[in-house]
Amino acid sequence: EAEPAVCSRCRRAQLRLCLERLKGLVPLGAAAGRHTTLSLLTRARLHIQKLEDQERRALHQIEQLQREQRHLQRQLEKLGMERVRIDSIGSSLSSERSDSDQGES
């Protein structure tokens, strides 16, 4: 019969240890003195919800930035193709001019 009491003491000690660790992880605010287990767990739940909201907003922002990056990349590629076309038109015009310049001399 001594064994269940030891296990119970071990569980309580483990619970106290976990609650102490939780206190270190959860912002407790101005009343950081003595917290009940319920208030600590409530604050932990609210903190987790806040972190999940921040994560959702961050993921949404990442998706928006990726879409914007793809859009800008497409625009850059279009500009690159237009530049090649303009360069080739310019070089053909300059070669036509040099041909006509040679005919005049």
Tab-separated table of N, CA and C in Angstrom:
chain	number	residue	atom	x	y	z
A	1	GLU	N	0.807	-1.202	0.000
A	1	GLU	CA	0.000	0.000	0.000
A	1	GLU	C	0.848	1.263	0.000
A	2	ALA	N	2.104	1.160	0.339
A	2	ALA	CA	2.989	2.320	0.355
A	2	ALA	C	3.266	2.804	-1.064
A	3	GLU	N	3.223	1.902	-2.017
A	3	GLU	CA	3.550	2.255	-3.396
A	3	GLU	C	2.614	3.303	-3.994
A	4	PRO	N	1.293	3.201	-3.882
A	4	PRO	CA	0.427	4.241	-4.448
A	4	PRO	C	0.701	5.626	-3.867
A	5	ALA	N	1.043	5.716	-2.595
A	5	ALA	CA	1.344	7.016	-1.988
A	5	ALA	C	2.605	7.600	-2.604
A	6	VAL	N	3.604	6.761	-2.869
A	6	VAL	CA	4.840	7.229	-3.488
A	6	VAL	C	4.552	7.719	-4.901
A	7	CYS	N	3.783	6.956	-5.639
A	7	CYS	CA	3.433	7.359	-6.999
A	7	CYS	C	2.666	8.671	-6.993
A	8	SER	N	1.767	8.815	-6.052
A	8	SER	CA	0.990	10.035	-5.939
A	8	SER	C	1.906	11.223	-5.641
A	9	ARG	N	2.869	11.021	-4.728
A	9	ARG	CA	3.829	12.086	-4.415
A	9	ARG	C	4.664	12.425	-5.649
A	10	CYS	N	5.072	11.398	-6.383
A	10	CYS	CA	5.862	11.620	-7.608
A	10	CYS	C	5.072	12.414	-8.641
A	11	ARG	N	3.805	12.053	-8.792
A	11	ARG	CA	2.952	12.771	-9.751
A	11	ARG	C	2.784	14.233	-9.355
A	12	ARG	N	2.562	14.479	-8.062
A	12	ARG	CA	2.414	15.860	-7.589
A	12	ARG	C	3.704	16.653	-7.804
A	13	ALA	N	4.836	16.005	-7.520
A	13	ALA	CA	6.132	16.671	-7.722
A	13	ALA	C	6.341	16.972	-9.209
A	14	GLN	N	5.985	16.020	-10.055
A	14	GLN	CA	6.102	16.207	-11.509
A	14	GLN	C	5.191	17.347	-11.965
A	15	LEU	N	3.980	17.395	-11.433
A	15	LEU	CA	3.040	18.454	-11.774
A	15	LEU	C	3.583	19.815	-11.348
A	16	ARG	N	4.133	19.894	-10.127
A	16	ARG	CA	4.719	21.162	-9.652
A	16	ARG	C	5.854	21.611	-10.565
A	17	LEU	N	6.699	20.666	-10.945
A	17	LEU	CA	7.816	20.968	-11.836
A	17	LEU	C	7.319	21.501	-13.181
A	18	CYS	N	6.320	20.835	-13.721
A	18	CYS	CA	5.754	21.273	-15.010
A	18	CYS	C	5.126	22.659	-14.896
A	19	LEU	N	4.423	22.916	-13.784
A	19	LEU	CA	3.815	24.235	-13.584
A	19	LEU	C	4.873	25.320	-13.443
A	20	GLU	N	5.980	25.007	-12.788
A	20	GLU	CA	7.079	25.973	-12.667
A	20	GLU	C	7.678	26.276	-14.041
A	21	ARG	N	7.851	25.247	-14.849
A	21	ARG	CA	8.367	25.442	-16.218
A	21	ARG	C	7.390	26.293	-17.027
A	22	LEU	N	6.111	26.023	-16.851
A	22	LEU	CA	5.091	26.775	-17.572
A	22	LEU	C	5.125	28.248	-17.181
A	23	LYS	N	5.341	28.526	-15.896
A	23	LYS	CA	5.450	29.919	-15.438
A	23	LYS	C	6.568	30.647	-16.168
A	24	GLY	N	7.637	29.924	-16.453
A	24	GLY	CA	8.759	30.532	-17.168
A	24	GLY	C	8.473	30.786	-18.631
A	25	LEU	N	7.501	30.090	-19.190
A	25	LEU	CA	7.193	30.208	-20.612
A	25	LEU	C	6.054	31.178	-20.911
A	26	VAL	N	5.166	31.362	-19.946
A	26	VAL	CA	3.954	32.147	-20.175
A	26	VAL	C	4.127	33.534	-19.555
A	27	PRO	N	3.881	34.593	-20.344
A	27	PRO	CA	3.935	35.932	-19.747
A	27	PRO	C	2.806	36.079	-18.728
A	28	LEU	N	3.167	36.410	-17.502
A	28	LEU	CA	2.186	36.434	-16.419
A	28	LEU	C	1.640	37.826	-16.130
A	29	GLY	N	2.191	38.845	-16.738
A	29	GLY	CA	1.664	40.189	-16.532
A	29	GLY	C	2.091	40.788	-15.207
A	30	ALA	N	1.350	41.810	-14.776
A	30	ALA	CA	1.702	42.568	-13.572
A	30	ALA	C	1.585	41.713	-12.314
A	31	ALA	N	0.592	40.855	-12.263
A	31	ALA	CA	0.370	40.018	-11.070
A	31	ALA	C	1.169	38.730	-11.189
A	32	ALA	N	2.473	38.870	-11.287
A	32	ALA	CA	3.326	37.698	-11.493
A	32	ALA	C	3.663	36.994	-10.187
A	33	GLY	N	2.986	37.351	-9.141
A	33	GLY	CA	3.231	36.723	-7.839
A	33	GLY	C	2.739	35.296	-7.830
A	34	ARG	N	1.949	34.959	-6.857
A	34	ARG	CA	1.458	33.589	-6.727
A	34	ARG	C	0.225	33.394	-7.595
A	35	HIS	N	0.305	32.416	-8.475
A	35	HIS	CA	-0.815	32.096	-9.366
A	35	HIS	C	-1.426	30.768	-8.978
A	36	THR	N	-2.713	30.679	-9.147
A	36	THR	CA	-3.342	29.379	-8.966
A	36	THR	C	-3.066	28.554	-10.219
A	37	THR	N	-3.197	27.273	-10.091
A	37	THR	CA	-3.000	26.397	-11.246
A	37	THR	C	-3.972	26.771	-12.351
A	38	LEU	N	-5.214	27.050	-11.979
A	38	LEU	CA	-6.218	27.418	-12.974
A	38	LEU	C	-5.842	28.705	-13.693
A	39	SER	N	-5.416	29.726	-12.958
A	39	SER	CA	-5.071	30.997	-13.614
A	39	SER	C	-3.851	30.820	-14.517
A	40	LEU	N	-2.895	30.019	-14.084
A	40	LEU	CA	-1.716	29.766	-14.905
A	40	LEU	C	-2.092	29.032	-16.191
A	41	LEU	N	-2.934	28.019	-16.061
A	41	LEU	CA	-3.356	27.271	-17.254
A	41	LEU	C	-4.203	28.137	-18.184
A	42	THR	N	-5.026	29.005	-17.610
A	42	THR	CA	-5.836	29.912	-18.425
A	42	THR	C	-4.936	30.870	-19.198
A	43	ARG	N	-3.949	31.442	-18.500
A	43	ARG	CA	-3.008	32.336	-19.181
A	43	ARG	C	-2.225	31.596	-20.262
A	44	ALA	N	-1.856	30.358	-19.991
A	44	ALA	CA	-1.127	29.561	-20.971
A	44	ALA	C	-1.986	29.332	-22.216
A	45	ARG	N	-3.254	29.016	-22.002
A	45	ARG	CA	-4.162	28.798	-23.133
A	45	ARG	C	-4.300	30.072	-23.962
A	46	LEU	N	-4.473	31.215	-23.311
A	46	LEU	CA	-4.597	32.492	-24.023
A	46	LEU	C	-3.312	32.828	-24.774
A	47	HIS	N	-2.177	32.546	-24.148
A	47	HIS	CA	-0.891	32.807	-24.798
A	47	HIS	C	-0.724	31.927	-26.036
A	48	ILE	N	-1.113	30.676	-25.933
A	48	ILE	CA	-1.033	29.765	-27.080
A	48	ILE	C	-1.935	30.257	-28.211
A	49	GLN	N	-3.149	30.695	-27.862
A	49	GLN	CA	-4.063	31.224	-28.884
A	49	GLN	C	-3.464	32.445	-29.564
A	50	LYS	N	-2.837	33.322	-28.782
A	50	LYS	CA	-2.207	34.522	-29.337
A	50	LYS	C	-1.083	34.130	-30.293
A	51	LEU	N	-0.268	33.163	-29.896
A	51	LEU	CA	0.821	32.701	-30.754
A	51	LEU	C	0.293	32.067	-32.037
A	52	GLU	N	-0.794	31.316	-31.928
A	52	GLU	CA	-1.386	30.706	-33.128
A	52	GLU	C	-1.924	31.777	-34.074
A	53	ASP	N	-2.545	32.824	-33.513
A	53	ASP	CA	-3.028	33.936	-34.345
A	53	ASP	C	-1.861	34.629	-35.051
A	54	GLN	N	-0.782	34.861	-34.313
A	54	GLN	CA	0.397	35.487	-34.917
A	54	GLN	C	0.962	34.617	-36.034
A	55	GLU	N	0.968	33.310	-35.807
A	55	GLU	CA	1.481	32.398	-36.825
A	55	GLU	C	0.606	32.429	-38.075
A	56	ARG	N	-0.727	32.439	-37.875
A	56	ARG	CA	-1.645	32.510	-39.026
A	56	ARG	C	-1.425	33.796	-39.820
A	57	ARG	N	-1.283	34.915	-39.098
A	57	ARG	CA	-1.049	36.192	-39.788
A	57	ARG	C	0.283	36.168	-40.534
A	58	ALA	N	1.311	35.595	-39.916
A	58	ALA	CA	2.620	35.521	-40.557
A	58	ALA	C	2.564	34.645	-41.814
A	59	LEU	N	1.870	33.517	-41.732
A	59	LEU	CA	1.745	32.637	-42.905
A	59	LEU	C	0.972	33.330	-44.021
A	60	HIS	N	-0.068	34.072	-43.651
A	60	HIS	CA	-0.847	34.822	-44.651
A	60	HIS	C	0.038	35.871	-45.321
A	61	GLN	N	0.841	36.551	-44.519
A	61	GLN	CA	1.736	37.567	-45.080
A	61	GLN	C	2.781	36.927	-45.994
A	62	ILE	N	3.289	35.763	-45.602
A	62	ILE	CA	4.258	35.053	-46.450
A	62	ILE	C	3.618	34.707	-47.793
A	63	GLU	N	2.370	34.205	-47.757
A	63	GLU	CA	1.678	33.863	-48.999
A	63	GLU	C	1.498	35.096	-49.877
A	64	GLN	N	1.104	36.218	-49.274
A	64	GLN	CA	0.937	37.455	-50.047
A	64	GLN	C	2.252	37.881	-50.679
A	65	LEU	N	3.321	37.814	-49.906
A	65	LEU	CA	4.632	38.222	-50.426
A	65	LEU	C	5.109	37.285	-51.530
A	66	GLN	N	4.803	36.002	-51.410
A	66	GLN	CA	5.179	35.057	-52.468
A	66	GLN	C	4.416	35.354	-53.755
A	67	ARG	N	3.098	35.671	-53.616
A	67	ARG	CA	2.321	36.040	-54.800
A	67	ARG	C	2.890	37.296	-55.450
A	68	GLU	N	3.211	38.282	-54.622
A	68	GLU	CA	3.785	39.527	-55.141
A	68	GLU	C	5.125	39.261	-55.818
A	69	GLN	N	5.932	38.394	-55.233
A	69	GLN	CA	7.227	38.054	-55.821
A	69	GLN	C	7.047	37.393	-57.186
A	70	ARG	N	6.084	36.459	-57.288
A	70	ARG	CA	5.835	35.809	-58.582
A	70	ARG	C	5.378	36.827	-59.620
A	71	HIS	N	4.502	37.743	-59.199
A	71	HIS	CA	4.005	38.780	-60.104
A	71	HIS	C	5.165	39.660	-60.595
A	72	LEU	N	6.005	40.094	-59.669
A	72	LEU	CA	7.141	40.939	-60.040
A	72	LEU	C	8.135	40.178	-60.916
A	73	GLN	N	8.285	38.879	-60.643
A	73	GLN	CA	9.196	38.069	-61.461
A	73	GLN	C	8.682	37.997	-62.902
A	74	ARG	N	7.351	37.813	-63.052
A	74	ARG	CA	6.771	37.787	-64.399
A	74	ARG	C	6.967	39.127	-65.100
A	75	GLN	N	6.765	40.226	-64.355
A	75	GLN	CA	6.964	41.550	-64.954
A	75	GLN	C	8.410	41.730	-65.395
A	76	LEU	N	9.341	41.280	-64.563
A	76	LEU	CA	10.757	41.392	-64.886
A	76	LEU	C	11.084	40.585	-66.143
A	77	GLU	N	10.515	39.384	-66.241
A	77	GLU	CA	10.748	38.559	-67.433
A	77	GLU	C	10.182	39.233	-68.676
A	78	LYS	N	8.988	39.835	-68.555
A	78	LYS	CA	8.394	40.560	-69.691
A	78	LYS	C	9.294	41.708	-70.121
A	79	LEU	N	9.787	42.465	-69.133
A	79	LEU	CA	10.668	43.585	-69.450
A	79	LEU	C	11.945	43.096	-70.115
A	80	GLY	N	12.450	41.967	-69.676
A	80	GLY	CA	13.651	41.396	-70.283
A	80	GLY	C	13.401	41.024	-71.727
A	81	MET	N	12.232	40.432	-72.015
A	81	MET	CA	11.899	40.054	-73.397
A	81	MET	C	11.712	41.300	-74.254
A	82	GLU	N	11.055	42.322	-73.705
A	82	GLU	CA	10.860	43.572	-74.451
A	82	GLU	C	12.200	44.228	-74.751
A	83	ARG	N	13.109	44.178	-73.795
A	83	ARG	CA	14.425	44.784	-73.987
A	83	ARG	C	15.176	44.070	-75.101
A	84	VAL	N	15.093	42.735	-75.123
A	84	VAL	CA	15.758	41.968	-76.180
A	84	VAL	C	15.172	42.357	-77.527
A	85	ARG	N	13.814	42.481	-77.576
A	85	ARG	CA	13.159	42.852	-78.833
A	85	ARG	C	13.587	44.251	-79.263
A	86	ILE	N	13.611	45.179	-78.331
A	86	ILE	CA	14.007	46.561	-78.648
A	86	ILE	C	15.461	46.605	-79.079
A	87	ASP	N	16.318	45.855	-78.400
A	87	ASP	CA	17.731	45.802	-78.779
A	87	ASP	C	17.892	45.238	-80.185
A	88	SER	N	17.123	44.197	-80.506
A	88	SER	CA	17.259	43.608	-81.844
A	88	SER	C	16.718	44.558	-82.905
A	89	ILE	N	15.646	45.294	-82.608
A	89	ILE	CA	15.119	46.296	-83.553
A	89	ILE	C	16.153	47.400	-83.730
A	90	GLY	N	16.724	47.843	-82.618
A	90	GLY	CA	17.742	48.899	-82.681
A	90	GLY	C	18.957	48.470	-83.475
A	91	SER	N	19.403	47.242	-83.312
A	91	SER	CA	20.594	46.786	-84.035
A	91	SER	C	20.283	46.621	-85.524
A	92	SER	N	19.048	46.195	-85.872
A	92	SER	CA	18.716	46.065	-87.290
A	92	SER	C	18.581	47.443	-87.927
A	93	LEU	N	18.064	48.420	-87.171
A	93	LEU	CA	17.982	49.783	-87.693
A	93	LEU	C	19.372	50.363	-87.901
A	94	SER	N	20.276	50.152	-86.972
A	94	SER	CA	21.620	50.709	-87.118
A	94	SER	C	22.357	50.031	-88.273
A	95	SER	N	22.112	48.736	-88.510
A	95	SER	CA	22.776	48.079	-89.635
A	95	SER	C	22.184	48.569	-90.954
A	96	GLU	N	20.872	48.889	-91.004
A	96	GLU	CA	20.274	49.456	-92.212
A	96	GLU	C	20.861	50.824	-92.491
A	97	ARG	N	21.045	51.617	-91.437
A	97	ARG	CA	21.641	52.947	-91.604
A	97	ARG	C	23.076	52.821	-92.125
A	98	SER	N	23.835	51.891	-91.597
A	98	SER	CA	25.228	51.757	-92.035
A	98	SER	C	25.254	51.278	-93.480
A	99	ASP	N	24.297	50.452	-93.899
A	99	ASP	CA	24.226	50.018	-95.286
A	99	ASP	C	23.960	51.210	-96.200
A	100	SER	N	22.998	52.072	-95.776
A	100	SER	CA	22.662	53.232	-96.611
A	100	SER	C	23.782	54.250	-96.594
A	101	ASP	N	24.519	54.340	-95.484
A	101	ASP	CA	25.657	55.255	-95.410
A	101	ASP	C	26.732	54.810	-96.377
A	102	GLN	N	26.929	53.517	-96.537
A	102	GLN	CA	27.966	53.010	-97.435
A	102	GLN	C	27.577	53.276	-98.882
A	103	GLY	N	26.282	53.223	-99.183
A	103	GLY	CA	25.818	53.449	-100.561
A	103	GLY	C	26.003	54.888	-100.982
A	104	GLU	N	25.971	55.827	-100.042
A	104	GLU	CA	26.096	57.233	-100.371
A	104	GLU	C	27.537	57.620	-100.629
A	105	SER	N	28.512	56.893	-100.089
A	105	SER	CA	29.887	57.333	-100.258
A	105	SER	C	30.499	56.903	-101.546
